[in-house]
GROMACS .gro file of C-alpha atoms in nm:
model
  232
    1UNK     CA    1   0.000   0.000   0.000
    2UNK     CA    2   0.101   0.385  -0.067
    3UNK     CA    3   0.099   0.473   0.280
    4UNK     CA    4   0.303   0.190   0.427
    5UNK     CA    5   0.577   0.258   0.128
    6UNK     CA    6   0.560   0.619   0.254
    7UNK     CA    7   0.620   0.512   0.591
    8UNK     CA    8   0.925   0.281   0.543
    9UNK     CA    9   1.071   0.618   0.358
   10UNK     CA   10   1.051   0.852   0.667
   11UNK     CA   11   1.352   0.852   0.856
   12UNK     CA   12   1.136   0.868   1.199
   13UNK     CA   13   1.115   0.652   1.450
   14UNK     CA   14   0.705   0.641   1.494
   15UNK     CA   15   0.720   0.435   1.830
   16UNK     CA   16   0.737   0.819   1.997
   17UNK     CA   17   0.386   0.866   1.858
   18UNK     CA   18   0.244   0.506   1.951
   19UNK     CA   19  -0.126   0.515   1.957
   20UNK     CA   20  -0.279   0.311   2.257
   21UNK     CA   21  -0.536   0.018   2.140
   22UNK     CA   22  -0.885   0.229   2.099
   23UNK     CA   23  -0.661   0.453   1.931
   24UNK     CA   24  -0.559   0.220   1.618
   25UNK     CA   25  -0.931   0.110   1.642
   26UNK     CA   26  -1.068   0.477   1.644
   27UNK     CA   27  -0.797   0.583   1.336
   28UNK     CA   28  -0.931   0.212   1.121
   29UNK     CA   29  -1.277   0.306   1.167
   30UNK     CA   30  -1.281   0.647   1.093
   31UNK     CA   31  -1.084   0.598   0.771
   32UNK     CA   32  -1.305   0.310   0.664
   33UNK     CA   33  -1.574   0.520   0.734
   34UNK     CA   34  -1.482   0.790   0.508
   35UNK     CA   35  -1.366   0.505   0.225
   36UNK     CA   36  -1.733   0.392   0.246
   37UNK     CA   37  -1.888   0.747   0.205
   38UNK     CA   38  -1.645   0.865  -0.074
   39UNK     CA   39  -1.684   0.589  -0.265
   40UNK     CA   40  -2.106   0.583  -0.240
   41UNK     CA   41  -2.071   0.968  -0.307
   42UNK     CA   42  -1.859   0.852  -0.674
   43UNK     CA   43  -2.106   0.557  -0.734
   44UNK     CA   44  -2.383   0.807  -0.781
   45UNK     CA   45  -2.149   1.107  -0.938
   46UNK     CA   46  -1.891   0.930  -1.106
   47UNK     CA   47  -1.790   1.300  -1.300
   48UNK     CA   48  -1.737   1.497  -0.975
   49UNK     CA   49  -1.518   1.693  -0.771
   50UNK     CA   50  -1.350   1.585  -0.469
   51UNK     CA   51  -1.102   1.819  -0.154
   52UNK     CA   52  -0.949   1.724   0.065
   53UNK     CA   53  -0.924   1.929   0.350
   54UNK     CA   54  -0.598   1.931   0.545
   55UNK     CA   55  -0.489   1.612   0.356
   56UNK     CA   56  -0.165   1.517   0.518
   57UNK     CA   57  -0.030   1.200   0.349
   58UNK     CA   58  -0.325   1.055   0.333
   59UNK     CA   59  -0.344   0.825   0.052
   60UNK     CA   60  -0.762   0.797  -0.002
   61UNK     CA   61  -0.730   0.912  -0.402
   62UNK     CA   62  -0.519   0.610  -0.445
   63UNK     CA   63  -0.783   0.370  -0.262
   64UNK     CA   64  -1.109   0.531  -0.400
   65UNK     CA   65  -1.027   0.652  -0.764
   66UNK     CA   66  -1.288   0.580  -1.068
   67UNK     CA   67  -1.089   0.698  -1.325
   68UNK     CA   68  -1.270   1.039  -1.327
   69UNK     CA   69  -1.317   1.247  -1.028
   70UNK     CA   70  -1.144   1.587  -1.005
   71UNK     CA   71  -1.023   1.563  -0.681
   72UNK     CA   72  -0.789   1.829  -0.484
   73UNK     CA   73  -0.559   1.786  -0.148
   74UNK     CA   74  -0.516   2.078   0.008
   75UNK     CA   75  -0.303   2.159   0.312
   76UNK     CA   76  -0.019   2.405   0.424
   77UNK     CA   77   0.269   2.519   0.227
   78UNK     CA   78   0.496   2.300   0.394
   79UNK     CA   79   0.282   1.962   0.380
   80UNK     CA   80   0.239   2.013   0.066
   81UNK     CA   81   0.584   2.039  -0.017
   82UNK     CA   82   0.663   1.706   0.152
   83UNK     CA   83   0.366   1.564  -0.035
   84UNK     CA   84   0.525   1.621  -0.349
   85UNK     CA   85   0.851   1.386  -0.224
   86UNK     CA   86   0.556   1.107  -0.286
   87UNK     CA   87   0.238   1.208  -0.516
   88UNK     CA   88   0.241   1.335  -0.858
   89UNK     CA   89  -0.016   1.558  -0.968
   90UNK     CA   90  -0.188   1.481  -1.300
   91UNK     CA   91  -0.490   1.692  -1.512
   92UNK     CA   92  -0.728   1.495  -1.259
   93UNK     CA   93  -0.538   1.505  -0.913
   94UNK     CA   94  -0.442   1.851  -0.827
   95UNK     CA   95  -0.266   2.041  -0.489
   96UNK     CA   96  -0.365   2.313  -0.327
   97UNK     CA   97  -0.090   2.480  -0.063
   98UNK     CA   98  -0.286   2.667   0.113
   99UNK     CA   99  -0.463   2.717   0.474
  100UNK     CA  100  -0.840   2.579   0.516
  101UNK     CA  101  -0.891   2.927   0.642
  102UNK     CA  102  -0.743   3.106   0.369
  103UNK     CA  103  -1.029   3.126   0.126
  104UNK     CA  104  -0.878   3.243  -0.176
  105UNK     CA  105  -0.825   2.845  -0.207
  106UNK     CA  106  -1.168   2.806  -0.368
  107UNK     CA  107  -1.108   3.012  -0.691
  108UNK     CA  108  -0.880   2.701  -0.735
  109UNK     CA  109  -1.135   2.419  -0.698
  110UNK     CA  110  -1.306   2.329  -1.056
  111UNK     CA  111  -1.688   2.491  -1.031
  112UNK     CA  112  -2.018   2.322  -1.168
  113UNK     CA  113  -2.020   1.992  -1.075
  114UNK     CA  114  -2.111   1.794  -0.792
  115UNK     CA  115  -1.836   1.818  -0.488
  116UNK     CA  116  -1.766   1.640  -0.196
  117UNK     CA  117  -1.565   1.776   0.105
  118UNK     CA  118  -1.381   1.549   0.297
  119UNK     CA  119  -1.246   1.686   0.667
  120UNK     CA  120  -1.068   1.370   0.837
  121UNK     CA  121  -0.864   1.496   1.108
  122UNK     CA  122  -0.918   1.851   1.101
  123UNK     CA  123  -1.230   2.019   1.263
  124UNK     CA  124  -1.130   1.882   1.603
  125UNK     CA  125  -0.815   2.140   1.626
  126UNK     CA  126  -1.036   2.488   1.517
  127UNK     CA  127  -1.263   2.641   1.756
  128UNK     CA  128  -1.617   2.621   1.675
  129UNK     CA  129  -1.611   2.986   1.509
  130UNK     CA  130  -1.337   2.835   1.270
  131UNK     CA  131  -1.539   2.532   1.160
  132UNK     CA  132  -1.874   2.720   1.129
  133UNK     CA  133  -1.681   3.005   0.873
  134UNK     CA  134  -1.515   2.702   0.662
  135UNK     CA  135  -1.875   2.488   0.675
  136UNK     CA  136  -2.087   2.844   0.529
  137UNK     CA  137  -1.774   2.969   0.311
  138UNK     CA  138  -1.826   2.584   0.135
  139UNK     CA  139  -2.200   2.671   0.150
  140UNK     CA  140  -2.191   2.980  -0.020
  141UNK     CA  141  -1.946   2.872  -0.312
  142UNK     CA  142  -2.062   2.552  -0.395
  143UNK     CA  143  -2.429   2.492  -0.473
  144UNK     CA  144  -2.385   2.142  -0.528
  145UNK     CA  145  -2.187   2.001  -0.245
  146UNK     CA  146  -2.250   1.764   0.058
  147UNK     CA  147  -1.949   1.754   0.319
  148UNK     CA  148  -1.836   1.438   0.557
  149UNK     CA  149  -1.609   1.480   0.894
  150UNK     CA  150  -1.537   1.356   1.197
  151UNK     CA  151  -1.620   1.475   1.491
  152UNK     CA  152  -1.612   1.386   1.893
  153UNK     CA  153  -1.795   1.470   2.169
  154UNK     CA  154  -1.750   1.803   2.407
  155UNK     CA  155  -1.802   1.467   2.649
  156UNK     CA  156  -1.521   1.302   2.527
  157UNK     CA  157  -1.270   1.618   2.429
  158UNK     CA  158  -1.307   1.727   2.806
  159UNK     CA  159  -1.240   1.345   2.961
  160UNK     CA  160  -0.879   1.297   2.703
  161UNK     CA  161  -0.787   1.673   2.827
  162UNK     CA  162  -0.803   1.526   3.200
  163UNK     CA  163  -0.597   1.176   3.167
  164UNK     CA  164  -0.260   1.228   3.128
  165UNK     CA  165  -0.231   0.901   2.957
  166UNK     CA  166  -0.355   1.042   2.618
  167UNK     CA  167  -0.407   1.407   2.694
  168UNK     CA  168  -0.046   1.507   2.495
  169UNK     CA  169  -0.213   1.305   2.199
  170UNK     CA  170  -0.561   1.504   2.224
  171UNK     CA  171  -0.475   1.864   2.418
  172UNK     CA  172  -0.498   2.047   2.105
  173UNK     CA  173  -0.844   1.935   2.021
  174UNK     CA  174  -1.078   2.242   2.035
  175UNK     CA  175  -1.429   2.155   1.902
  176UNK     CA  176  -1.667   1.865   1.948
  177UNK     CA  177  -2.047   1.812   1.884
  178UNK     CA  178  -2.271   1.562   2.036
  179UNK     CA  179  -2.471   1.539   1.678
  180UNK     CA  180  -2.404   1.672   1.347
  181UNK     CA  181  -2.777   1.739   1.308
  182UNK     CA  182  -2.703   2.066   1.556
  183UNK     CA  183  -2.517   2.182   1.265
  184UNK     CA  184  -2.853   2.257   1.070
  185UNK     CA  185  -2.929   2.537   1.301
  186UNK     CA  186  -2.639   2.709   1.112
  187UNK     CA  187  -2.830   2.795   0.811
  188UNK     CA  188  -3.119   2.694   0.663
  189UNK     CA  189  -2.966   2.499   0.338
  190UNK     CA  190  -2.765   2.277   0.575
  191UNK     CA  191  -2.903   1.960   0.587
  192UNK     CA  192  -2.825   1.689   0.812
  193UNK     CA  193  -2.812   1.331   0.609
  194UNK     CA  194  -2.650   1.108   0.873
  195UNK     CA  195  -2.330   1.011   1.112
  196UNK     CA  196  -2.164   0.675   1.170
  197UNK     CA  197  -2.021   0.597   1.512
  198UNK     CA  198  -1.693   0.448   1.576
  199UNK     CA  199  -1.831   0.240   1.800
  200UNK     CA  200  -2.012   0.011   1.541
  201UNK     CA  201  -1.717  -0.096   1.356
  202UNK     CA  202  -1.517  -0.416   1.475
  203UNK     CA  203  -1.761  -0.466   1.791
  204UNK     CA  204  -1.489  -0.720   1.904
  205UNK     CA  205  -1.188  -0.516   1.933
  206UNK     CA  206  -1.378  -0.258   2.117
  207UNK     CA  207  -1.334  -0.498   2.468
  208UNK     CA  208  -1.589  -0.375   2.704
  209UNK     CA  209  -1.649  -0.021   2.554
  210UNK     CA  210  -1.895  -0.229   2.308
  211UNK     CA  211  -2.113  -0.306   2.586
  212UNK     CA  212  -2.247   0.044   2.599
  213UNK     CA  213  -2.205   0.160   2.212
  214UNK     CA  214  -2.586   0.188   2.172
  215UNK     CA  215  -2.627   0.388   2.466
  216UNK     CA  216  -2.645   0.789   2.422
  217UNK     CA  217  -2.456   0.928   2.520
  218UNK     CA  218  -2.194   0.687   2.462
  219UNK     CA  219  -2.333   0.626   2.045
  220UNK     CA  220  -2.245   0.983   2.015
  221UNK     CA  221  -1.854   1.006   2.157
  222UNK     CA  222  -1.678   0.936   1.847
  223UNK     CA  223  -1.806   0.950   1.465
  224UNK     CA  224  -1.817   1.062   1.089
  225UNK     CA  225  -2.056   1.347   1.039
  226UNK     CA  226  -2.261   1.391   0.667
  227UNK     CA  227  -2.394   1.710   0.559
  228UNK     CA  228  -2.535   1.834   0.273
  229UNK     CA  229  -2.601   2.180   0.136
  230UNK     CA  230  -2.948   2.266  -0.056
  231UNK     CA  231  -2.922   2.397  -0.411
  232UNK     CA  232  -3.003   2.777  -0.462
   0.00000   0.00000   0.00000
């Protein structure tokens, strides 16, 4: 796979940032999660447009790609750089070095057809006033668009900001929500389609956490959010 060749090519020793075990479970599910909702998004709009907010490395393009979605990482100056040591862009995969906050990035982004904004990783670290400018400045510019993200719990953000086990992991998390349907009170052509909990995926590996995944507010701690935006 792309990203373990781009591991093996860091010159980093990763057992410094050593997730504990619900974090590898947490990380699997939310990327499968996002997998899943990409690649329903390109079964029904096969010609569309996808960004990537605050990409990273991540290697989704590679895992998802039908051969004809636009589709756009963006990310700072700097990560894109390093990006480049390990992606080529072509006419359909493009980069973008630029802030999430820095607008101007969306006279970049191909206009007119359906687009899908994925956030993995991202929202947690703005304050809510961040995340509520990038979620209406999408709104307003594209017509067409539906967004997915994860998103945690206040609940949860507050309990990792307490244990010192994980709190050097998770102190620079800023913004939770309990649901993304909350989000609809933002504007009237925000509307809520659905969220997927953590929690469902690999019930087994979850150890005794899974005995109280259906329990709000417990079904709410961790999970992808799906939003769409109302043509107009």
């Amino acid at each position: 796979p792309k990203s373990v060749e781009i591991a093996d090519s860091i010159d980093h020793n990763f057992s410094d940032i050593e997730l504990p075990w619900d974090g590898q479970i947490m990380i699997s599910a939310r990327t499968e999660i996002l997998d899943e909702a990409t690649e329903e998004f390109l079964r029904g709009n096969p010609d569309s447009v996808v960004v990537n907010l605050g990409c990273g490395l991540d290697t989704r393009v590679h895992r998802v790609d039908n051969g004809l979605v636009r589709w756009y990482d963006l990310d700072l100056p700097e990560c894109i750089t390093l990006r480049k040591n390990f992606f080529q862009q072509t006419d359909r995969f493009k980069f973008v070095a630029k802030s999430v906050l820095d607008f101007s990035w969306i006279d970049e982004i191909e206009k007119g057809k359906k687009t899908l904004f994925i956030a993995e990783g991202l929202f947690n670290y703005f304050k809510k006033a961040d995340v509520k400018s990038i979620v209406l400045t999408i709104k307003d510019n594209f017509h067409d668009a539906e967004i997915v993200f994860e998103a945690y719990s206040p609940l949860l953000i507050k309990s990792w900001h307490r244990n010192a086990h994980v709190r050097k992991a998770f102190s620079m998390f800023k913004w939770g929500l309990h649901t993304g349907k909350s989000l609809e009170k933002w504007d009237d052509s925000i509307t809520f389609l659905q969220e997927w909990s953590y929690l469902d995926r690999y019930p087994k590996r979850w150890r005794w956490i899974r005995h109280f995944r259906r329990i709000w507010p417990v079904s709410k701690l961790m999970k992808v959010v799906h939003l769409t935006f109302k043509s107009g």
